[in-house]
Short mmCIF file of N, CA, C and O in Angstrom, two decimals:
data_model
loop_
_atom_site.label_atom_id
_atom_site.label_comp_id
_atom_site.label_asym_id
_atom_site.label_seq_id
_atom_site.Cartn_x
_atom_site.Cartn_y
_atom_site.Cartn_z
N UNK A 1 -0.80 3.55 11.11
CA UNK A 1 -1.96 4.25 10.56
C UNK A 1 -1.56 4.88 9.23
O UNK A 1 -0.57 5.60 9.14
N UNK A 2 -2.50 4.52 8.04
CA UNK A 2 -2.07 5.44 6.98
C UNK A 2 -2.59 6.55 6.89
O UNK A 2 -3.59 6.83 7.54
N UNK A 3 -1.88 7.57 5.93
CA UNK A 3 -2.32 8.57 5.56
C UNK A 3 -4.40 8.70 5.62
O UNK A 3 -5.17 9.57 6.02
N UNK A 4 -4.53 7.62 5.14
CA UNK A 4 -6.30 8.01 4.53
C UNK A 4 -6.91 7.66 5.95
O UNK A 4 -7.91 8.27 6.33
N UNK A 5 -6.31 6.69 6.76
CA UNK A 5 -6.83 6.72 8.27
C UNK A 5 -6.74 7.53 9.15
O UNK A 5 -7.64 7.72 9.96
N UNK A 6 -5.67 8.13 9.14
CA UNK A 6 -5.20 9.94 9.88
C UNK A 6 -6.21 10.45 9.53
O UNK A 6 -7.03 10.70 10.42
N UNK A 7 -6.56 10.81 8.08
CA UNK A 7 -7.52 11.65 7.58
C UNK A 7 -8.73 11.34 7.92
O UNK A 7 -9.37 12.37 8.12
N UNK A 8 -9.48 10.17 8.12
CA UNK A 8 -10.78 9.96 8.57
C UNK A 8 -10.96 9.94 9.94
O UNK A 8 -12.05 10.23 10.43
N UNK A 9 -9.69 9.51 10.82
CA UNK A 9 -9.89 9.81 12.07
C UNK A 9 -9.78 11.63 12.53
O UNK A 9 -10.01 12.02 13.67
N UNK A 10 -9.55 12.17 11.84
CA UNK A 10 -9.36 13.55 11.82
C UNK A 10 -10.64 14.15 11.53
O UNK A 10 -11.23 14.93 12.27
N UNK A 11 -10.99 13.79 10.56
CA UNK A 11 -12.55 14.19 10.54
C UNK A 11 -13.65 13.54 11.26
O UNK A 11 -14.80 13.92 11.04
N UNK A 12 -13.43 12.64 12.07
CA UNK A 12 -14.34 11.72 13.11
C UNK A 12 -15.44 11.00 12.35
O UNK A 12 -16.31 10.45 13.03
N UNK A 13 -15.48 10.93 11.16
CA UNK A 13 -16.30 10.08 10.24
C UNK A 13 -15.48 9.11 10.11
O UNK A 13 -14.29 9.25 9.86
N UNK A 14 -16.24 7.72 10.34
CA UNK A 14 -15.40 6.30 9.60
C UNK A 14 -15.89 6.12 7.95
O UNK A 14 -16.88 6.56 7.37
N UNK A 15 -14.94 5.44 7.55
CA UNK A 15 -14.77 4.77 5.68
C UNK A 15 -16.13 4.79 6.28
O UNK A 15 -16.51 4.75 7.46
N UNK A 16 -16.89 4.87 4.92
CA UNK A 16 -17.99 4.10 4.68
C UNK A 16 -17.49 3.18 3.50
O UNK A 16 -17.76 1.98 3.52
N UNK A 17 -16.70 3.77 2.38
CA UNK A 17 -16.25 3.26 1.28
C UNK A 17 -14.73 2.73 1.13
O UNK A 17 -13.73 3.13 1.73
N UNK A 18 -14.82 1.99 0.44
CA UNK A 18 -13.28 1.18 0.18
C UNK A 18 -12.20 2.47 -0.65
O UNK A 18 -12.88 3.03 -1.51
N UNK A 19 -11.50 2.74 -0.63
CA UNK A 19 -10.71 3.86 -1.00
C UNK A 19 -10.06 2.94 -2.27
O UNK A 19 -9.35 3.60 -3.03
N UNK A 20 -10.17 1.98 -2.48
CA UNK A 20 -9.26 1.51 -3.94
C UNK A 20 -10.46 0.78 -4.88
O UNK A 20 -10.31 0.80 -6.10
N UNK A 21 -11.67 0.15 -4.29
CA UNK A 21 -12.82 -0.39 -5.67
C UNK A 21 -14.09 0.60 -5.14
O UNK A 21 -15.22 0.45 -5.59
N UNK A 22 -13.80 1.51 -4.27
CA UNK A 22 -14.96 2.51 -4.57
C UNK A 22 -16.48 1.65 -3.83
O UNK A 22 -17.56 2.20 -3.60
N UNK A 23 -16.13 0.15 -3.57
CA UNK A 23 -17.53 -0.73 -2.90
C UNK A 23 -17.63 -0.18 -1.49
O UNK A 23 -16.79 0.54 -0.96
N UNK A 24 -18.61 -0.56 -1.01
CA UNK A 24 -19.16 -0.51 0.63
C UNK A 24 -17.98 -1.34 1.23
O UNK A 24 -17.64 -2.49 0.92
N UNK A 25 -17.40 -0.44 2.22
CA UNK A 25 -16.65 -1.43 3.07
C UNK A 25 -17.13 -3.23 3.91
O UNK A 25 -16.53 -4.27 4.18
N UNK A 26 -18.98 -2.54 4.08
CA UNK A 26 -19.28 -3.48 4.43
C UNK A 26 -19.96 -4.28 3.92
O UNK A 26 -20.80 -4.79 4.66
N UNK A 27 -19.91 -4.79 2.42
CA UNK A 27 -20.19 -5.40 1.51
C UNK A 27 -19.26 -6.28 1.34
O UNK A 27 -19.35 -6.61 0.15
N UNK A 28 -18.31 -6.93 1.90
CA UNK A 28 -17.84 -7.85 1.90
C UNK A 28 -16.19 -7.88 2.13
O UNK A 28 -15.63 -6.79 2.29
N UNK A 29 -15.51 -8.90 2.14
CA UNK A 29 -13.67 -8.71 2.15
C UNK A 29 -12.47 -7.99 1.30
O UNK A 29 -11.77 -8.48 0.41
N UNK A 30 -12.47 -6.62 1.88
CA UNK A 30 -11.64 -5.92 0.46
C UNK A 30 -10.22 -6.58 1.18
O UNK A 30 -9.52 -5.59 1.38
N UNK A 31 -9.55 -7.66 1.61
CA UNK A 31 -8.03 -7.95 1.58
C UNK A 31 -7.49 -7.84 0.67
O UNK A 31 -6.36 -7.36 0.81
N UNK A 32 -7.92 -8.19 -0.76
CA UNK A 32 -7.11 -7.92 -2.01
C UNK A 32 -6.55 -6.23 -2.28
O UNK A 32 -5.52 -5.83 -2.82
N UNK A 33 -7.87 -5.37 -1.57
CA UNK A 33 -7.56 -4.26 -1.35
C UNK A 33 -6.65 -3.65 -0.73
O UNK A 33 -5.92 -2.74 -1.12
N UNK A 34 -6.72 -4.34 0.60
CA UNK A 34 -5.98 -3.81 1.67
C UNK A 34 -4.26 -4.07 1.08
O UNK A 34 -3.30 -3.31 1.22
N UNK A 35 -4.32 -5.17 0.54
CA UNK A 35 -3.05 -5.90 0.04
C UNK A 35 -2.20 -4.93 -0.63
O UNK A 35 -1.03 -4.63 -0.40
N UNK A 36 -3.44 -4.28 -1.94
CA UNK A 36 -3.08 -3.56 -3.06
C UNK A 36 -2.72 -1.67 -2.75
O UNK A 36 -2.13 -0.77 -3.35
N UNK A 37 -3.53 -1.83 -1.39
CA UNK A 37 -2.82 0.01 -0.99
C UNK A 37 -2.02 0.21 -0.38
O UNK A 37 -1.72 1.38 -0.13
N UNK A 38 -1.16 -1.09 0.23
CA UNK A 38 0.16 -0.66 0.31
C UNK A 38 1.21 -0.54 -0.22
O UNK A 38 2.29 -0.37 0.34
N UNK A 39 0.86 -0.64 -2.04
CA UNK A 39 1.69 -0.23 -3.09
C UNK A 39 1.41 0.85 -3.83
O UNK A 39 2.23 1.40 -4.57
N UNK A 40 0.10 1.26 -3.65
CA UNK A 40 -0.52 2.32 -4.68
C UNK A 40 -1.77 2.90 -3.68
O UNK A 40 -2.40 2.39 -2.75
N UNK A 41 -1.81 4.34 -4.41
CA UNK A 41 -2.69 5.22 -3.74
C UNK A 41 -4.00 4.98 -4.09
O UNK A 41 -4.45 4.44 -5.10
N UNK A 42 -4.76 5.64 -2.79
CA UNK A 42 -6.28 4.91 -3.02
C UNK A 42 -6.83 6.12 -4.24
O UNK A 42 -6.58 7.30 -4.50
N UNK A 43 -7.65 5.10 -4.74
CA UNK A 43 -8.64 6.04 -5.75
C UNK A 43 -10.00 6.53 -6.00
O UNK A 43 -10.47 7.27 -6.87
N UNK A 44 -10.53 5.88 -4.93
CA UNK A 44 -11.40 6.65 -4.32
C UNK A 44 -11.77 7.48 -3.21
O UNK A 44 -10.84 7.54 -2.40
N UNK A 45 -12.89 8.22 -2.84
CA UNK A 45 -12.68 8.82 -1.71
C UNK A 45 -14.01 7.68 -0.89
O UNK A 45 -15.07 7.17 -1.25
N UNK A 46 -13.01 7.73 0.59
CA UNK A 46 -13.49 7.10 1.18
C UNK A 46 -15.16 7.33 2.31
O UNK A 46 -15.62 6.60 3.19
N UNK A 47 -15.51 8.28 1.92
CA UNK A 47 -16.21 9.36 2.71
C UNK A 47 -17.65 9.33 1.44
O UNK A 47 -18.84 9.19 1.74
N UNK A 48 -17.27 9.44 0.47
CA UNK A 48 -18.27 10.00 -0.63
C UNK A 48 -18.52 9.13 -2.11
O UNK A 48 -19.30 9.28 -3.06
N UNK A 49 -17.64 8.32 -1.83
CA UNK A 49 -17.20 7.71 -3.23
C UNK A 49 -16.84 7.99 -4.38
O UNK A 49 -16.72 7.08 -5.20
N UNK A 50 -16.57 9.38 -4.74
CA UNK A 50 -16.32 10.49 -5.99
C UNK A 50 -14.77 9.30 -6.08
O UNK A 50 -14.36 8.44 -5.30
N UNK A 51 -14.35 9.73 -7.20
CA UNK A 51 -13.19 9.48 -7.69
C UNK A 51 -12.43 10.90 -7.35
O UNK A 51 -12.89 12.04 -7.27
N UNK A 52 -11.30 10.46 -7.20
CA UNK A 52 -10.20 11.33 -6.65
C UNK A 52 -9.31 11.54 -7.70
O UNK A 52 -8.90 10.65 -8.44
N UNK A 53 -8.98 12.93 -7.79
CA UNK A 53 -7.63 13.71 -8.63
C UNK A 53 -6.12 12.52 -8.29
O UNK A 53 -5.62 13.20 -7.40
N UNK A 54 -5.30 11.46 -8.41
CA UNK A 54 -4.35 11.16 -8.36
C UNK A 54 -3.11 11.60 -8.79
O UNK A 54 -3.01 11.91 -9.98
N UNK A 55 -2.15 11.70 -8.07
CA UNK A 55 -0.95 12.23 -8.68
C UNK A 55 -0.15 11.43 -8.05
O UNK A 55 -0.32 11.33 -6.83
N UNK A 56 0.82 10.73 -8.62
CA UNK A 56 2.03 9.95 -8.06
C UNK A 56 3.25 10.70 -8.25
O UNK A 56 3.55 11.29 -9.29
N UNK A 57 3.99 10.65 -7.14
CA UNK A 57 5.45 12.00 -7.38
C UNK A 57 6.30 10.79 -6.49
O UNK A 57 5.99 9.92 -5.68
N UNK A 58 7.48 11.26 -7.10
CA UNK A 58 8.78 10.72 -6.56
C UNK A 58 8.98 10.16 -5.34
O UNK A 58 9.41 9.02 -5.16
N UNK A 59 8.61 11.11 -4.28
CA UNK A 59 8.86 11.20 -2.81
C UNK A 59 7.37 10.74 -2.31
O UNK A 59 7.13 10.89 -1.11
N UNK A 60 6.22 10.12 -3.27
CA UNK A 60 5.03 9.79 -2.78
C UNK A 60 3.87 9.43 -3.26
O UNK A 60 3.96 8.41 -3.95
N UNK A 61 2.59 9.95 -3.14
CA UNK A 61 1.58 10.68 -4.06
C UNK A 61 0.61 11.63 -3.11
O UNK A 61 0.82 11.76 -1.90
N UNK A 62 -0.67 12.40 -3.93
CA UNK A 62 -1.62 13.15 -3.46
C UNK A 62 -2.69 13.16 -4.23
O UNK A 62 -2.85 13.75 -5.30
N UNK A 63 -3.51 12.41 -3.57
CA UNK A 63 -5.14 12.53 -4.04
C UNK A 63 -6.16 13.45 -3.51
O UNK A 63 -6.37 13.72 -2.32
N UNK A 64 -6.76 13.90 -4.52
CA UNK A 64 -7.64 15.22 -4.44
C UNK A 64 -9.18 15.19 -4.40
O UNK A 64 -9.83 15.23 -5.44
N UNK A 65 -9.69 15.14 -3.32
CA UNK A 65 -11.43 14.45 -3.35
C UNK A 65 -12.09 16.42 -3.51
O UNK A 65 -11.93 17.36 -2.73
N UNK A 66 -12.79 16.34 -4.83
CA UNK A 66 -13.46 17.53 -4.97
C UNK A 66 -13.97 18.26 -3.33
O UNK A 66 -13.75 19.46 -3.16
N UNK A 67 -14.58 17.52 -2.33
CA UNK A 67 -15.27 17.44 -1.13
C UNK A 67 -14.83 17.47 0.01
O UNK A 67 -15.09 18.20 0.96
N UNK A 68 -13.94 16.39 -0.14
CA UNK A 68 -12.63 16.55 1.03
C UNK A 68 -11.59 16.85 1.07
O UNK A 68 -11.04 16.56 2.13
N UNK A 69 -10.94 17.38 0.30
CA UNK A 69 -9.80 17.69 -0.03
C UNK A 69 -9.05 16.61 -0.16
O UNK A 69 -9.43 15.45 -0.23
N UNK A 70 -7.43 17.23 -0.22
CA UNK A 70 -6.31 16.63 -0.44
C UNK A 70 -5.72 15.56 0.89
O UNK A 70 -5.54 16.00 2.03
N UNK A 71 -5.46 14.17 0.53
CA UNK A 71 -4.22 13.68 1.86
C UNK A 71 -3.02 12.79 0.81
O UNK A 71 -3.15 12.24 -0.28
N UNK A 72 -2.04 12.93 1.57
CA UNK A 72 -0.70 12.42 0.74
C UNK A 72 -0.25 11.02 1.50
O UNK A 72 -0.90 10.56 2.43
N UNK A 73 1.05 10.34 0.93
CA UNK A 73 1.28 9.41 1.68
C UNK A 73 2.20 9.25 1.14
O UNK A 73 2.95 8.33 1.47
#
């Protein structure tokens, strides 16, 4: 489970949104997505679709949804 799945199962809301092109999850096959966030942090928020504060650090990163706050990974 990643970080952004902890976090949505924590809040008992599922994605509605793709956390890396910001589309409807259920608008079609994000695999290129899925592919691409296990190198890099998502950039959107998955809940609201706002764009997220990103910060990449050494030991990780932490994205900042105005709404939902912060999750790291």
């Amino acid at each position: 489970m990643t970080t952004s799945d902890a976090a949505t199962a924590a809040s008992g809301a599922s994605a509605v949104w793709c956390d890396r092109c910001g589309e409807a999850v259920a608008a079609g096959s994000h695999d290129g997505c899925a592919a691409a966030r296990e190198l890099e942090p998502p950039r959107f928020c998955a809940h609201c679709r706002r764009r997220m504060k990103v910060q990449v650090l050494p030991v990780g990163w932490a994205a900042v949804c105005v709404e939902h706050g912060e999750i790291r990974g």
